[in-house]
Coordinates of C-alpha atoms in Angstrom, one line a residue:
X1 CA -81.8 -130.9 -154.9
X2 CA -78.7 -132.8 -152.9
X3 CA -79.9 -132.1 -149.4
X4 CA -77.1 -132.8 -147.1
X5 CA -77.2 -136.7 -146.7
X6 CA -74.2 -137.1 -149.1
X7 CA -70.4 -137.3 -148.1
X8 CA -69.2 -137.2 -151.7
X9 CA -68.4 -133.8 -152.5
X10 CA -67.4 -134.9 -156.0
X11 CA -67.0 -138.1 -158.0
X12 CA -64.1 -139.5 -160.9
X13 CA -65.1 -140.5 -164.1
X14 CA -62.8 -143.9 -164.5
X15 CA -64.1 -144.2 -168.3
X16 CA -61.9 -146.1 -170.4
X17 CA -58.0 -147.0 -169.1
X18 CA -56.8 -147.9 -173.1
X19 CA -57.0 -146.8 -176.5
X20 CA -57.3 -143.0 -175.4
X21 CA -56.2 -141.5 -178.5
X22 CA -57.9 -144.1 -181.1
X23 CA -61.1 -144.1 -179.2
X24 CA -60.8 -140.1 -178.8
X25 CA -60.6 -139.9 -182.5
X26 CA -63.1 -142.1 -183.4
X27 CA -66.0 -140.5 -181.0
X28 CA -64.9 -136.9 -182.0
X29 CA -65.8 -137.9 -185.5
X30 CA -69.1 -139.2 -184.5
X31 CA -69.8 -136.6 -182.1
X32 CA -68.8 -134.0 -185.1
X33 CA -70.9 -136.0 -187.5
X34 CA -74.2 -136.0 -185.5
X35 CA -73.8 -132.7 -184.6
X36 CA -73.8 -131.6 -188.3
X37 CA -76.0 -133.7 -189.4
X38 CA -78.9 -132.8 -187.1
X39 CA -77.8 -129.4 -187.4
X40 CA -78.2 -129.6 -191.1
X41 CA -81.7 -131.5 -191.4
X42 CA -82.9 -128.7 -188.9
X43 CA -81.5 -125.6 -191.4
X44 CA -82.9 -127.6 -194.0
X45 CA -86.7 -128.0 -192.5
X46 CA -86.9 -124.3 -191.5
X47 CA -85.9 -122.7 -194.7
X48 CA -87.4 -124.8 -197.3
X49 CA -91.7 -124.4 -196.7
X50 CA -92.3 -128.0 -198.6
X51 CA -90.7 -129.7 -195.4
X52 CA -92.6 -128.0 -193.3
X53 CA -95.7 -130.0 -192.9
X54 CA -96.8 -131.4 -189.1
X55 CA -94.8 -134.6 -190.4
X56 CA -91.2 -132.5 -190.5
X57 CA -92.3 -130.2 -187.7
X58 CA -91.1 -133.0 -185.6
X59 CA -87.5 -131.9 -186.5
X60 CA -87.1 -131.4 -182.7
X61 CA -86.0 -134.8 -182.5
X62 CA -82.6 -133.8 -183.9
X63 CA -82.6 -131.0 -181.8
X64 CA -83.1 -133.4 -178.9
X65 CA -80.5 -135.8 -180.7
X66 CA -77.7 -132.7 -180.3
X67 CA -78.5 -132.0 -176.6
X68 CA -78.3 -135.9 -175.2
X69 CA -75.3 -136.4 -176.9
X70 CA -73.7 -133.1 -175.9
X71 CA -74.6 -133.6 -172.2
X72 CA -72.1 -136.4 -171.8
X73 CA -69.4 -137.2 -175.0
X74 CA -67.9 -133.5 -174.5
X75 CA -66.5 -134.4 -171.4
X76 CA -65.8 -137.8 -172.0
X77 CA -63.6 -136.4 -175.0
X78 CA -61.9 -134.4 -172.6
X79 CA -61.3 -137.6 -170.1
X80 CA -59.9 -139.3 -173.5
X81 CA -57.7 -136.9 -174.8
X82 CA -56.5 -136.5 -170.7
X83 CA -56.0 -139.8 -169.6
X84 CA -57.1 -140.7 -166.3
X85 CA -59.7 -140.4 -163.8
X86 CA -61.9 -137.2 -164.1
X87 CA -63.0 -135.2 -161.2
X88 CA -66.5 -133.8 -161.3
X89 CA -68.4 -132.8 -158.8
X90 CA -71.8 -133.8 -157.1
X91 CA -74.1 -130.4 -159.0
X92 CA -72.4 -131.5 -161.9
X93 CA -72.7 -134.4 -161.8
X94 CA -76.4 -134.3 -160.6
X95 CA -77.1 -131.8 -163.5
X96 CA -75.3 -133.8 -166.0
X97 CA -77.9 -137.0 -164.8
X98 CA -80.7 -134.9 -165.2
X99 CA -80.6 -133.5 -167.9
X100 CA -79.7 -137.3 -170.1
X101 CA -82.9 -138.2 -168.5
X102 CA -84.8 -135.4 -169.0
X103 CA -84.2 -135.3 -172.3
X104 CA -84.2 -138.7 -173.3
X105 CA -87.4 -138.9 -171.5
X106 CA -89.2 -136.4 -174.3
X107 CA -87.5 -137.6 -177.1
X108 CA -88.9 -141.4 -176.3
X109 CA -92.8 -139.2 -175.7
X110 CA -91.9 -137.6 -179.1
X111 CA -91.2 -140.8 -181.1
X112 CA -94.2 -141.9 -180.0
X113 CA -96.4 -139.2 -181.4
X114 CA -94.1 -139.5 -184.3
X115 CA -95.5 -143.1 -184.8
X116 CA -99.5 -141.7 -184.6
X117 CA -98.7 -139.0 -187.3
X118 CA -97.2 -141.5 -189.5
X119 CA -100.3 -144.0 -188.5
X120 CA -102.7 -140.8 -189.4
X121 CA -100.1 -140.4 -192.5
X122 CA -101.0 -143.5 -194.2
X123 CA -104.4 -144.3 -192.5
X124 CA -105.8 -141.3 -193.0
X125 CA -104.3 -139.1 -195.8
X126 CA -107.0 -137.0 -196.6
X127 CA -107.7 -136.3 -192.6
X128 CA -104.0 -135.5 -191.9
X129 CA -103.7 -132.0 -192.4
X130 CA -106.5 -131.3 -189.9
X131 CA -106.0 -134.2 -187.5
X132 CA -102.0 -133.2 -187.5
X133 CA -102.7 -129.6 -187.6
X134 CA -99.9 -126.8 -186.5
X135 CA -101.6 -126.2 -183.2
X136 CA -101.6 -129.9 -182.6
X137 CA -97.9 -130.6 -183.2
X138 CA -97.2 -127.3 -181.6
X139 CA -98.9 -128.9 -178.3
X140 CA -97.4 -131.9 -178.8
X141 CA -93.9 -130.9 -178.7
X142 CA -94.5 -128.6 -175.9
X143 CA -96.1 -131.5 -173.4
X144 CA -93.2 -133.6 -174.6
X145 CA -90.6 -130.9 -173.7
X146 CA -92.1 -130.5 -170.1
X147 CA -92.9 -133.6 -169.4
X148 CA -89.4 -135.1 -169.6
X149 CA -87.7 -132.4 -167.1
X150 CA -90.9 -132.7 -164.8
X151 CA -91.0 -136.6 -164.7
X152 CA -86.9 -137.1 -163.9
X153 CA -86.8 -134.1 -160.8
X154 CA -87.2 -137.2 -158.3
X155 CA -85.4 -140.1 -159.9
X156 CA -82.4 -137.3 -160.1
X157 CA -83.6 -136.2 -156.1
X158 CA -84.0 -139.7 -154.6
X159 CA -80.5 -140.9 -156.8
X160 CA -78.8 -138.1 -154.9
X161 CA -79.9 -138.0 -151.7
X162 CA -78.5 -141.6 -150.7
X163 CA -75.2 -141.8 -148.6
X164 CA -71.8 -141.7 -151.3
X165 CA -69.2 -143.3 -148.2
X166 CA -67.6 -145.9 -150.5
X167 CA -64.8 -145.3 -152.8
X168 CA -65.9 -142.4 -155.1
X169 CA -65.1 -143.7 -158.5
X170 CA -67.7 -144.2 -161.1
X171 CA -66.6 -146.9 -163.5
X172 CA -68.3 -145.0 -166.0
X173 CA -67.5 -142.3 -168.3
X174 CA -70.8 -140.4 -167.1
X175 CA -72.4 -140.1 -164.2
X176 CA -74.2 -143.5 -164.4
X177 CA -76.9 -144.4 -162.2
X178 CA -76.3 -147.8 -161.7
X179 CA -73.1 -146.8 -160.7
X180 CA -74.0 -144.2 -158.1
X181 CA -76.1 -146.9 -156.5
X182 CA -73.1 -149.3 -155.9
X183 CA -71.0 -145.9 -154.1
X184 CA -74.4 -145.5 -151.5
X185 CA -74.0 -147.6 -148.2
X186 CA -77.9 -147.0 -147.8
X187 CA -80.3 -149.9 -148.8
X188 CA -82.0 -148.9 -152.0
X189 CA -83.8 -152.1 -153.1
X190 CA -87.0 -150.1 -152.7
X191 CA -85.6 -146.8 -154.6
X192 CA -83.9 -148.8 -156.9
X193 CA -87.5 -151.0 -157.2
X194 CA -89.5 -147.3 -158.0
X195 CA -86.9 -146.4 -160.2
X196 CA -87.7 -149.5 -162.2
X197 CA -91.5 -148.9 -163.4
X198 CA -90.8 -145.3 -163.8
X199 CA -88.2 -146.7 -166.4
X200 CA -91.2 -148.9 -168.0
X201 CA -93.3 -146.5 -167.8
X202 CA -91.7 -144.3 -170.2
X203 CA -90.3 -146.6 -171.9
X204 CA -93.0 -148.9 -172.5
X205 CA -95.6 -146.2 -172.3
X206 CA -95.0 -144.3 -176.0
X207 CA -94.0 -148.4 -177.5
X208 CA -97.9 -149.3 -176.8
X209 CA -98.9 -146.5 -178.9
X210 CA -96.1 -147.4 -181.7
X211 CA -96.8 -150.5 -181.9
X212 CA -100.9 -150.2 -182.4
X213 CA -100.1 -147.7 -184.8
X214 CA -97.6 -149.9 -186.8
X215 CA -99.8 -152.4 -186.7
X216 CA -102.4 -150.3 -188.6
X217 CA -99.9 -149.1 -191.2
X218 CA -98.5 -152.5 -192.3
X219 CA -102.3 -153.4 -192.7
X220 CA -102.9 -150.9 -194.4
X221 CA -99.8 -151.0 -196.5
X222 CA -100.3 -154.8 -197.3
X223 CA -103.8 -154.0 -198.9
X224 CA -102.2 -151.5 -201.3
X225 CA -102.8 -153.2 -204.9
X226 CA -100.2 -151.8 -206.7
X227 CA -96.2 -152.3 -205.9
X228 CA -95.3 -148.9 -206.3
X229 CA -98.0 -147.8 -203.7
X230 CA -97.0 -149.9 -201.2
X231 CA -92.9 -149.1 -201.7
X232 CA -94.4 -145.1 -201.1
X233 CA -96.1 -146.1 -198.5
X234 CA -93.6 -147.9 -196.8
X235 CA -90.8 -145.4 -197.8
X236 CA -92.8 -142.8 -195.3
X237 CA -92.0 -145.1 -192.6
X238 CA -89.3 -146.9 -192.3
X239 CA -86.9 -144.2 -191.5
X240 CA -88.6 -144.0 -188.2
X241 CA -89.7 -147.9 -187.7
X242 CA -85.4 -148.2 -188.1
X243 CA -85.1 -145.1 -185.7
X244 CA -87.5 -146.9 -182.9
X245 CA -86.3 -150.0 -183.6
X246 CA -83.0 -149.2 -182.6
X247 CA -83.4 -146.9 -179.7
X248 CA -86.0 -148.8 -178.0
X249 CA -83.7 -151.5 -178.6
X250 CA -80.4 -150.5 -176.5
X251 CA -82.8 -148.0 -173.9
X252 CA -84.5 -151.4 -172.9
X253 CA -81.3 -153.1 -172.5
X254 CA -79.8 -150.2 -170.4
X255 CA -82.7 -149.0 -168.1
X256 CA -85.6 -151.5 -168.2
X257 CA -84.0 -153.9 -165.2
X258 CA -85.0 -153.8 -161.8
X259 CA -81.7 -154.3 -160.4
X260 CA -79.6 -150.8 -161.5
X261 CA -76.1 -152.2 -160.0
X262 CA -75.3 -153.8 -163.6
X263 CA -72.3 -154.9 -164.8
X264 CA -69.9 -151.5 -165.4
X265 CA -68.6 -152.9 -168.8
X266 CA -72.4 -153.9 -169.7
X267 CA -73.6 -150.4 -168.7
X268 CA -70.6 -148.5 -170.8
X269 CA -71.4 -150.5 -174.1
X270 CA -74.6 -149.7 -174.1
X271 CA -74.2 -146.1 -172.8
X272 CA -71.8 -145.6 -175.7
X273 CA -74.9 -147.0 -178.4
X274 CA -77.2 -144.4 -176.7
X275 CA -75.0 -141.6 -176.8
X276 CA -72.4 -141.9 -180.0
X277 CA -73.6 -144.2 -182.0
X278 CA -77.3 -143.9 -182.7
X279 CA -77.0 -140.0 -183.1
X280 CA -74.4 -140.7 -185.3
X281 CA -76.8 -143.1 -187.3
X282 CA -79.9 -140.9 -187.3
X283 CA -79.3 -138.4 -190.0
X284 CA -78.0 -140.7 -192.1
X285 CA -81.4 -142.8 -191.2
X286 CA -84.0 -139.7 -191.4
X287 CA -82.4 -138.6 -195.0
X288 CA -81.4 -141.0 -197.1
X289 CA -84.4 -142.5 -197.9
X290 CA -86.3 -139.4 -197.5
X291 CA -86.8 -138.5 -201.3
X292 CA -88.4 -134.6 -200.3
X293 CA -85.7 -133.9 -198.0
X294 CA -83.1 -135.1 -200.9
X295 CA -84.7 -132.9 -203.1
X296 CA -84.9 -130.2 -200.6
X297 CA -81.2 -129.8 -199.5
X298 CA -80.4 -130.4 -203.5
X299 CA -82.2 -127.2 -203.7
X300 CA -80.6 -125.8 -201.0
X301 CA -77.0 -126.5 -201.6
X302 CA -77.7 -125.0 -205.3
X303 CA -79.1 -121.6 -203.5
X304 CA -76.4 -121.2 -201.6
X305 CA -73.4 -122.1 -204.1
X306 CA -75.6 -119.1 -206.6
X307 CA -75.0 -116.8 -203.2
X308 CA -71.7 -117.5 -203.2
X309 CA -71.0 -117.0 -207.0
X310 CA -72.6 -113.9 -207.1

């Protein structure tokens, strides 16, 4: 994958130079946090058979959730809680690249087929069980899956075969790829340019479908006569119109540019809202308004604390 056009043998994670030990703290609780929560709603969905419908099969999201945010805040808790720059080298940090990509790449696919199922959801209620049938999501989830690791293997390629002969510090804590771009000496307008509508592309590409398909539910949900009906209705959404909302909103602020070179403190803030702090938010968004799932790890939690007793 690296060819031999680089003379970086390795790179050093600059990251933050204050607040180690507060900051250190602070993202080990919400690393911790979103770990455990996705972990839980996952448990949750395979062992109670009421959550498993096609609409909870789509519990891969949290296990998509767990993977981007382990690919990049474990080491960047271990550059906190060592302060100073962080060696790592070019496979890794090629790997590490790939992989954030890759995966954020499926999980963008899968919240757009998330937004179809709940259009078919509300829409259609009597069709859903066959429209969103096992074999379907099963499908689904697969095509998302490969998709994402086929789509990034020459963004990832074409990143890493450009000449590294400036000074090899990343002012990131992850292997940014604005931030590559500024260490190349080659001219990669025209990468750089590619790069770009491959970003749209899968960004914009599963919003289209989103969008139509909120735009048919709040349609639908506005000619519900009674109040009740349409608080039900739009209970079944909003957990993921909030999750969209927010991650479409900092992934279009972070990748949708066609200049990558951004500012490093721009990239960093945002970077730190992709990878801490909307996984941290998710579980508490997916659940909370989720009256089944409620009910579900109520029922749970009571299971277990008889197991225990007896």
């Amino acid at each position: 994958m690296l060819g031999n056009h680089s003379s970086a043998t390795e790179f050093y994670l600059l990251g933050s130079p204050e607040l180690h030990h507060t900051l250190f703290a602070t993202f080990f609780l919400f690393y911790s946090v979103t770990v455990m929560g996705n972990m839980i709603i996952i448990v949750i969905v395979c062992v109670d058979k009421r959550l498993q419908s096609p609409m909870y099969f789509f519990c891969h999201l949290s296990v998509l959730e767990i993977l981007i945010t382990s690919v990049a805040v474990p080491l960047m808790l271990w550059g906190l809680l060592l302060p100073g720059m962080q060696a790592i080298s070019l496979t890794a940090c090629s790997a590490q690249l790939y992989l954030y990509l890759s995966l954020g790449t499926s999980e963008f696919i899968l919240m757009g087929v998330m937004a179809v199922d709940h259009y078919v959801a509300v829409c259609n209620p009597l069709r859903y069980n066959i429209i969103m049938n096992s074999h379907t999501c099963i499908w689904v989830v697969i095509v998302s899956w490969v998709f994402g690791f086929l789509f990034q293997i020459w963004p990832v390629c074409a990143t890493f075969q450009l000449t590294f002969c400036k000074l090899n510090v990343v002012d990131h804590f992850l292997c940014d790829r604005g931030q590559l771009f500024k260490l190349s000496c080659d001219d990669s307008r025209f990468t750089q340019f590619v790069l770009f509508l491959m970003a749209v592309f899968v960004i914009i590409g599963p919003l289209i479908p989103t969008i139509i398909s909120y735009t048919y539910i709040i349609s639908t949900i506005l000619k519900i006569p009674s109040a009740s009906g349409r608080r039900k209705a739009f209970s079944t959404c909003a957990s993921h119109f909030t999750f969209v909302v927010i991650g479409y909103g900092t992934c279009l602020f972070l990748y949708v540019k066609p200049k990558q070179t951004q500012a490093a403190e721009y990239n960093r803030v945002v970077s730190l809202m992709v990878l801490v702090v909307t996984p941290f938010l998710n579980p508490f968004i997916f659940t909370l308004r989720n009256d089944k799932f409620i009910k579900a790890f109520r029922d749970v939690m009571k299971r277990c604390c008889q197991l225990f007793k007896g």
